[in-house]
mmCIF file of C-alpha atoms in Angstrom:
data_model
loop_
_atom_site.group_PDB
_atom_site.id
_atom_site.type_symbol
_atom_site.label_atom_id
_atom_site.label_comp_id
_atom_site.label_asym_id
_atom_site.label_seq_id
_atom_site.Cartn_x
_atom_site.Cartn_y
_atom_site.Cartn_z
ATOM 1 C CA MET O 27 111.672 77.876 156.574
ATOM 2 C CA SER O 28 109.892 74.392 156.477
ATOM 3 C CA LYS O 29 111.431 72.808 153.480
ATOM 4 C CA ARG O 30 110.061 69.123 154.408
ATOM 5 C CA ASN O 31 106.292 70.083 152.865
ATOM 6 C CA SER O 32 105.503 66.736 150.297
ATOM 7 C CA VAL O 33 103.225 65.828 152.788
ATOM 8 C CA ALA O 34 99.486 67.374 151.990
ATOM 9 C CA THR O 35 96.281 66.714 154.260
ATOM 10 C CA THR O 36 92.852 65.265 152.963
ATOM 11 C CA ALA O 37 89.753 66.573 154.674
ATOM 12 C CA ASN O 38 89.443 65.091 156.995
ATOM 13 C CA GLY O 39 92.966 65.653 157.989
ATOM 14 C CA GLY O 40 94.436 62.548 156.936
ATOM 15 C CA ALA O 41 98.084 61.756 155.661
ATOM 16 C CA VAL O 42 98.511 61.861 152.126
ATOM 17 C CA SER O 43 102.224 61.126 150.652
ATOM 18 C CA LYS O 44 102.823 63.141 147.448
ATOM 19 C CA ASP O 45 103.601 59.456 146.043
ATOM 20 C CA ALA O 46 99.922 58.431 147.120
ATOM 21 C CA PRO O 47 97.610 56.907 144.640
ATOM 22 C CA SER O 48 95.430 58.606 142.362
ATOM 23 C CA ASP O 49 92.299 57.991 144.168
ATOM 24 C CA GLY O 50 93.234 59.984 147.235
ATOM 25 C CA GLN O 51 92.988 57.725 149.760
ATOM 26 C CA PRO O 52 95.342 58.371 152.856
ATOM 27 C CA ILE O 53 98.398 56.583 153.091
ATOM 28 C CA PHE O 54 98.936 56.563 157.152
ATOM 29 C CA ASP O 55 102.813 55.728 157.804
ATOM 30 C CA LYS O 56 104.244 54.881 160.661
ATOM 31 C CA GLN O 57 104.817 57.692 162.343
ATOM 32 C CA LYS O 58 101.424 58.519 161.626
ATOM 33 C CA ILE O 59 99.992 55.190 163.672
ATOM 34 C CA LEU O 60 102.408 55.643 166.381
ATOM 35 C CA LEU O 61 101.510 59.129 167.655
ATOM 36 C CA SER O 62 97.674 58.253 167.519
ATOM 37 C CA SER O 63 98.133 55.110 169.047
ATOM 38 C CA ASP O 64 96.864 55.000 173.035
ATOM 39 C CA THR O 65 99.628 52.944 174.174
ATOM 40 C CA GLY O 66 103.338 52.067 173.792
ATOM 41 C CA HIS O 67 106.293 53.266 175.257
ATOM 42 C CA PHE O 68 108.189 56.574 174.120
ATOM 43 C CA SER O 69 105.917 55.825 171.030
ATOM 44 C CA LEU O 70 106.498 59.932 170.737
ATOM 45 C CA VAL O 71 110.340 59.574 170.325
ATOM 46 C CA ARG O 72 109.848 56.146 168.194
ATOM 47 C CA ALA O 73 107.535 57.757 165.305
ATOM 48 C CA MET O 74 110.112 60.436 164.638
ATOM 49 C CA HIS O 75 112.345 60.181 161.445
ATOM 50 C CA LEU O 76 115.867 60.701 161.157
ATOM 51 C CA ALA O 77 115.180 64.624 160.099
ATOM 52 C CA ASP O 78 112.969 65.386 162.977
ATOM 53 C CA LEU O 79 116.038 64.369 165.138
ATOM 54 C CA ILE O 80 118.201 67.185 162.735
ATOM 55 C CA THR O 81 115.508 69.926 162.836
ATOM 56 C CA GLU O 82 115.511 68.969 167.279
ATOM 57 C CA LEU O 83 119.057 69.998 167.003
ATOM 58 C CA ASN O 84 118.381 73.312 165.169
ATOM 59 C CA GLY O 85 116.203 74.537 168.004
ATOM 60 C CA ALA O 86 118.287 73.330 170.414
ATOM 61 C CA CYS O 87 120.779 75.918 168.724
ATOM 62 C CA GLY O 88 118.641 78.412 169.077
ATOM 63 C CA ILE O 89 117.692 77.564 172.894
ATOM 64 C CA LEU O 90 121.352 77.667 173.923
ATOM 65 C CA SER O 91 121.472 81.114 172.044
ATOM 66 C CA VAL O 92 119.076 82.931 174.168
ATOM 67 C CA PHE O 93 120.574 81.205 177.516
ATOM 68 C CA THR O 94 124.083 82.426 176.539
ATOM 69 C CA SER O 95 122.310 86.098 176.041
ATOM 70 C CA MET O 96 120.937 85.878 179.137
ATOM 71 C CA ARG O 97 123.937 84.593 180.758
ATOM 72 C CA TYR O 98 125.805 87.688 179.289
ATOM 73 C CA CYS O 99 122.990 89.670 180.758
ATOM 74 C CA LEU O 100 123.389 88.313 184.419
ATOM 75 C CA THR O 101 127.628 88.665 183.625
ATOM 76 C CA SER O 102 126.877 92.273 181.904
ATOM 77 C CA ALA O 103 125.122 93.491 185.588
ATOM 78 C CA ASN O 104 127.930 92.791 187.240
ATOM 79 C CA PRO O 105 129.168 96.466 188.828
ATOM 80 C CA LEU O 106 132.662 95.346 189.529
ATOM 81 C CA LEU O 107 133.576 94.133 186.569
ATOM 82 C CA THR O 108 136.705 95.660 185.679
ATOM 83 C CA GLU O 109 137.078 97.124 181.979
ATOM 84 C CA ALA O 110 139.427 94.198 181.004
ATOM 85 C CA GLU O 111 136.568 91.335 182.281
ATOM 86 C CA LYS O 112 133.864 93.579 180.922
ATOM 87 C CA LEU O 113 135.824 92.930 177.570
ATOM 88 C CA ALA O 114 136.443 89.092 178.002
ATOM 89 C CA SER O 115 132.390 88.779 178.788
ATOM 90 C CA HIS O 116 131.691 89.636 175.062
ATOM 91 C CA SER O 117 133.047 86.134 174.086
ATOM 92 C CA THR O 118 129.470 85.299 175.679
ATOM 93 C CA LEU O 119 127.712 87.583 173.240
ATOM 94 C CA TYR O 120 130.051 86.154 170.787
ATOM 95 C CA LEU O 121 128.993 82.722 171.690
ATOM 96 C CA ALA O 122 124.962 83.418 171.510
ATOM 97 C CA LEU O 123 125.290 84.831 167.597
ATOM 98 C CA ALA O 124 127.510 81.877 166.763
ATOM 99 C CA PHE O 125 124.639 79.164 168.056
ATOM 100 C CA LEU O 126 122.727 80.813 164.997
ATOM 101 C CA PRO O 127 124.794 79.970 161.842
ATOM 102 C CA PHE O 128 124.739 76.222 162.795
ATOM 103 C CA GLY O 129 120.704 76.496 163.319
ATOM 104 C CA LEU O 130 120.977 77.304 159.799
ATOM 105 C CA PHE O 131 122.995 74.314 159.479
ATOM 106 C CA PHE O 132 120.695 72.021 160.472
ATOM 107 C CA ASP O 133 117.907 73.813 158.892
ATOM 108 C CA PHE O 134 119.158 73.042 155.703
ATOM 109 C CA MET O 135 120.524 69.701 156.459
ATOM 110 C CA ASP O 136 117.162 68.417 157.474
ATOM 111 C CA GLY O 137 114.953 68.921 154.605
ATOM 112 C CA LYS O 138 117.942 67.754 152.630
ATOM 113 C CA VAL O 139 117.848 64.173 154.609
ATOM 114 C CA ALA O 140 114.049 64.061 154.891
ATOM 115 C CA ARG O 141 114.336 64.129 150.565
ATOM 116 C CA TRP O 142 117.077 61.625 150.246
ATOM 117 C CA ARG O 143 114.952 59.070 152.908
ATOM 118 C CA LYS O 144 111.745 60.153 151.266
ATOM 119 C CA LYS O 145 110.553 60.387 154.826
ATOM 120 C CA SER O 146 107.901 63.517 155.270
ATOM 121 C CA SER O 147 105.626 64.615 157.042
ATOM 122 C CA MET O 148 102.852 66.789 159.041
ATOM 123 C CA MET O 149 105.172 66.481 162.200
ATOM 124 C CA GLY O 150 108.752 67.122 160.718
ATOM 125 C CA GLN O 151 107.117 70.311 158.908
ATOM 126 C CA GLU O 152 105.349 71.492 162.420
ATOM 127 C CA LEU O 153 108.471 70.803 164.430
ATOM 128 C CA ASP O 154 110.863 72.672 161.524
ATOM 129 C CA SER O 155 108.607 75.927 161.611
ATOM 130 C CA LEU O 156 108.767 75.513 165.250
ATOM 131 C CA ALA O 157 112.535 75.111 165.590
ATOM 132 C CA ASP O 158 112.808 77.875 163.240
ATOM 133 C CA LEU O 159 111.070 80.565 165.405
ATOM 134 C CA ILE O 160 113.556 79.960 168.129
ATOM 135 C CA SER O 161 116.598 80.151 166.139
ATOM 136 C CA PHE O 162 115.712 82.723 164.115
ATOM 137 C CA GLY O 163 112.840 84.804 165.337
ATOM 138 C CA VAL O 164 113.603 84.582 169.681
ATOM 139 C CA ALA O 165 117.061 84.138 169.702
ATOM 140 C CA PRO O 166 118.340 86.970 167.410
ATOM 141 C CA ALA O 167 115.538 89.334 169.458
ATOM 142 C CA ALA O 168 117.160 88.179 172.650
ATOM 143 C CA ALA O 169 120.515 88.799 171.674
ATOM 144 C CA ALA O 170 119.692 92.254 170.725
ATOM 145 C CA PHE O 171 118.644 92.945 173.614
ATOM 146 C CA ALA O 172 121.770 91.595 175.409
ATOM 147 C CA LEU O 173 123.570 94.408 173.480
ATOM 148 C CA GLY O 174 121.485 96.991 174.793
ATOM 149 C CA ILE O 175 118.620 97.592 172.741
ATOM 150 C CA ARG O 176 116.223 97.270 176.166
ATOM 151 C CA THR O 177 114.120 100.335 176.633
ATOM 152 C CA PRO O 178 110.203 99.764 176.555
ATOM 153 C CA LEU O 179 109.508 100.994 172.908
ATOM 154 C CA ASP O 180 112.621 98.632 171.954
ATOM 155 C CA HIS O 181 110.868 95.727 173.248
ATOM 156 C CA LEU O 182 107.642 96.797 171.370
ATOM 157 C CA ALA O 183 109.575 96.729 168.619
ATOM 158 C CA LEU O 184 111.731 93.262 169.081
ATOM 159 C CA ALA O 185 108.553 91.608 169.782
ATOM 160 C CA PHE O 186 106.762 92.817 166.655
ATOM 161 C CA PHE O 187 109.559 91.136 164.740
ATOM 162 C CA VAL O 188 109.309 87.753 166.193
ATOM 163 C CA LEU O 189 105.214 87.858 165.931
ATOM 164 C CA CYS O 190 105.901 88.662 162.048
ATOM 165 C CA GLY O 191 108.255 85.456 161.768
ATOM 166 C CA LEU O 192 105.824 83.618 164.009
ATOM 167 C CA THR O 193 103.220 84.787 161.527
ATOM 168 C CA ARG O 194 105.429 83.928 158.301
ATOM 169 C CA LEU O 195 105.680 80.478 159.329
ATOM 170 C CA ALA O 196 102.038 79.838 160.164
ATOM 171 C CA ARG O 197 101.409 81.134 157.267
ATOM 172 C CA PHE O 198 103.715 79.123 155.297
ATOM 173 C CA ASN O 199 102.115 75.986 156.786
ATOM 174 C CA VAL O 200 98.702 77.008 155.467
ATOM 175 C CA THR O 201 99.262 77.931 152.114
ATOM 176 C CA VAL O 202 102.299 75.441 151.358
ATOM 177 C CA THR O 203 100.032 73.066 149.303
ATOM 178 C CA ALA O 204 99.089 75.967 147.144
ATOM 179 C CA ILE O 205 102.763 77.194 146.026
ATOM 180 C CA PRO O 206 104.003 75.314 142.753
ATOM 181 C CA LYS O 207 106.606 72.509 143.640
ATOM 182 C CA ASP O 208 108.937 70.891 142.013
ATOM 183 C CA ALA O 209 109.552 67.339 141.113
ATOM 184 C CA THR O 210 110.974 66.316 144.135
ATOM 185 C CA GLY O 211 108.405 68.172 146.080
ATOM 186 C CA LYS O 212 109.774 71.284 147.516
ATOM 187 C CA ALA O 213 108.339 74.551 146.859
ATOM 188 C CA ALA O 214 109.557 76.541 143.776
ATOM 189 C CA TYR O 215 110.173 79.851 146.068
ATOM 190 C CA PHE O 216 109.693 81.681 149.272
ATOM 191 C CA GLU O 217 106.501 83.936 149.780
ATOM 192 C CA GLY O 218 108.517 87.069 152.165
ATOM 193 C CA THR O 219 111.806 86.695 152.800
ATOM 194 C CA PRO O 220 112.603 83.260 154.728
ATOM 195 C CA ILE O 221 113.523 83.465 158.498
ATOM 196 C CA PRO O 222 116.367 81.826 158.308
ATOM 197 C CA THR O 223 117.576 85.173 156.498
ATOM 198 C CA THR O 224 117.877 87.244 160.062
ATOM 199 C CA LEU O 225 121.076 85.900 159.610
ATOM 200 C CA ALA O 226 121.653 89.575 158.450
ATOM 201 C CA LEU O 227 121.096 90.473 162.027
ATOM 202 C CA ASP O 228 123.470 88.248 163.363
ATOM 203 C CA GLY O 229 125.953 88.827 161.571
ATOM 204 C CA MET O 230 125.049 92.788 161.913
ATOM 205 C CA MET O 231 125.279 92.526 165.564
ATOM 206 C CA ALA O 232 128.829 90.488 166.025
ATOM 207 C CA TYR O 233 130.109 93.521 164.225
ATOM 208 C CA TRP O 234 128.838 95.782 166.535
ATOM 209 C CA VAL O 235 130.385 93.594 169.384
ATOM 210 C CA SER O 236 133.558 93.361 167.329
ATOM 211 C CA LYS O 237 133.601 97.370 167.243
ATOM 212 C CA GLY O 238 132.463 97.667 171.158
ATOM 213 C CA TRP O 239 129.343 99.572 169.740
ATOM 214 C CA ILE O 240 127.025 97.888 172.617
ATOM 215 C CA HIS O 241 124.985 99.210 175.368
ATOM 216 C CA GLU O 242 125.745 102.937 175.131
ATOM 217 C CA ASN O 243 127.740 102.904 172.638
ATOM 218 C CA ILE O 244 124.892 101.437 169.840
ATOM 219 C CA PRO O 245 125.291 103.268 166.834
ATOM 220 C CA LEU O 246 122.482 105.923 166.002
ATOM 221 C CA GLY O 247 122.259 105.928 170.219
ATOM 222 C CA THR O 248 118.938 106.747 172.066
ATOM 223 C CA TRP O 249 116.441 109.161 171.389
ATOM 224 C CA LEU O 250 114.017 110.642 172.912
ATOM 225 C CA ALA O 251 116.570 109.465 176.022
ATOM 226 C CA GLY O 252 114.795 110.368 179.438
ATOM 227 C CA THR O 253 111.780 110.210 178.356
ATOM 228 C CA PRO O 254 109.179 107.249 178.308
ATOM 229 C CA PHE O 255 109.112 107.097 174.640
ATOM 230 C CA GLU O 256 113.298 106.558 174.601
ATOM 231 C CA PHE O 257 114.536 103.901 172.396
ATOM 232 C CA HIS O 258 116.921 102.866 169.800
ATOM 233 C CA PRO O 259 116.785 103.936 166.230
ATOM 234 C CA VAL O 260 118.574 100.828 165.057
ATOM 235 C CA VAL O 261 115.837 98.893 166.619
ATOM 236 C CA ALA O 262 113.603 99.759 163.008
ATOM 237 C CA LEU O 263 115.828 97.140 161.240
ATOM 238 C CA PHE O 264 114.368 94.521 162.824
ATOM 239 C CA MET O 265 110.924 95.752 162.429
ATOM 240 C CA ILE O 266 111.575 96.452 158.338
ATOM 241 C CA HIS O 267 112.947 92.768 158.471
ATOM 242 C CA GLY O 268 109.804 91.473 160.172
ATOM 243 C CA CYS O 269 107.948 93.280 157.506
ATOM 244 C CA LEU O 270 109.976 91.731 154.552
ATOM 245 C CA MET O 271 109.159 88.136 155.849
ATOM 246 C CA VAL O 272 105.424 88.782 155.930
ATOM 247 C CA SER O 273 105.170 90.425 152.568
ATOM 248 C CA LYS O 274 102.657 88.758 150.234
ATOM 249 C CA THR O 275 104.055 90.158 147.159
ATOM 250 C CA ILE O 276 108.021 89.496 147.616
ATOM 251 C CA HIS O 277 108.557 85.922 146.018
ATOM 252 C CA ILE O 278 112.223 84.160 146.364
ATOM 253 C CA PRO O 279 112.991 81.326 144.059
ATOM 254 C CA LYS O 280 114.086 78.500 146.117
ATOM 255 C CA PRO O 281 118.011 77.661 145.464
#
């Protein structure tokens, strides 16, 4: 859900600030100069704005969530665990899901800081989209896998969900200049549901964990069990959410 979109591009790819002069000449800021420089140590780090660093924290939350889901999978696969130890391992699942709201916090703050400091860039916009894909696309899919949504057809459905998030973010970056904006340069509405709305799925999975509805106890169970086409019907929720993200007709006003 990239919000730092006050920078457009010229026909030759130059960055133009929303405060650029009326003749349309590109304004090359310090970041663009540093990124295009052939010399200089740590020029990439020095080129990053404060908002970019906050976006990195969003991505870090998503990565840590994925790693925590993987850690739970390793723990739960141990056949020697007692029932008490299995219940205790649920805290690892909670932790994997808890990282994602923090990702949303940093996703919200990076746009606020960028507008406050009046420093937006194409790099910031791309970082924002990539971090969102990890935190609100890959991480929820990894958590669903950890909960037990693991059949081959489940894999395809979860991959579809992540790819819908990827496509939605790519579309936003391409069409952002055509979407009406307010005085601050913020887009007036979301086209399709924003990818952070996957936090609804995150909350749903946390509820399942609290009820013990994981693995063989996943709601609605497993259909066509024992066949190559077995799947968990709840995975349809992820597919529906993916379709909503790439919808062209849904316009949600930005708060």
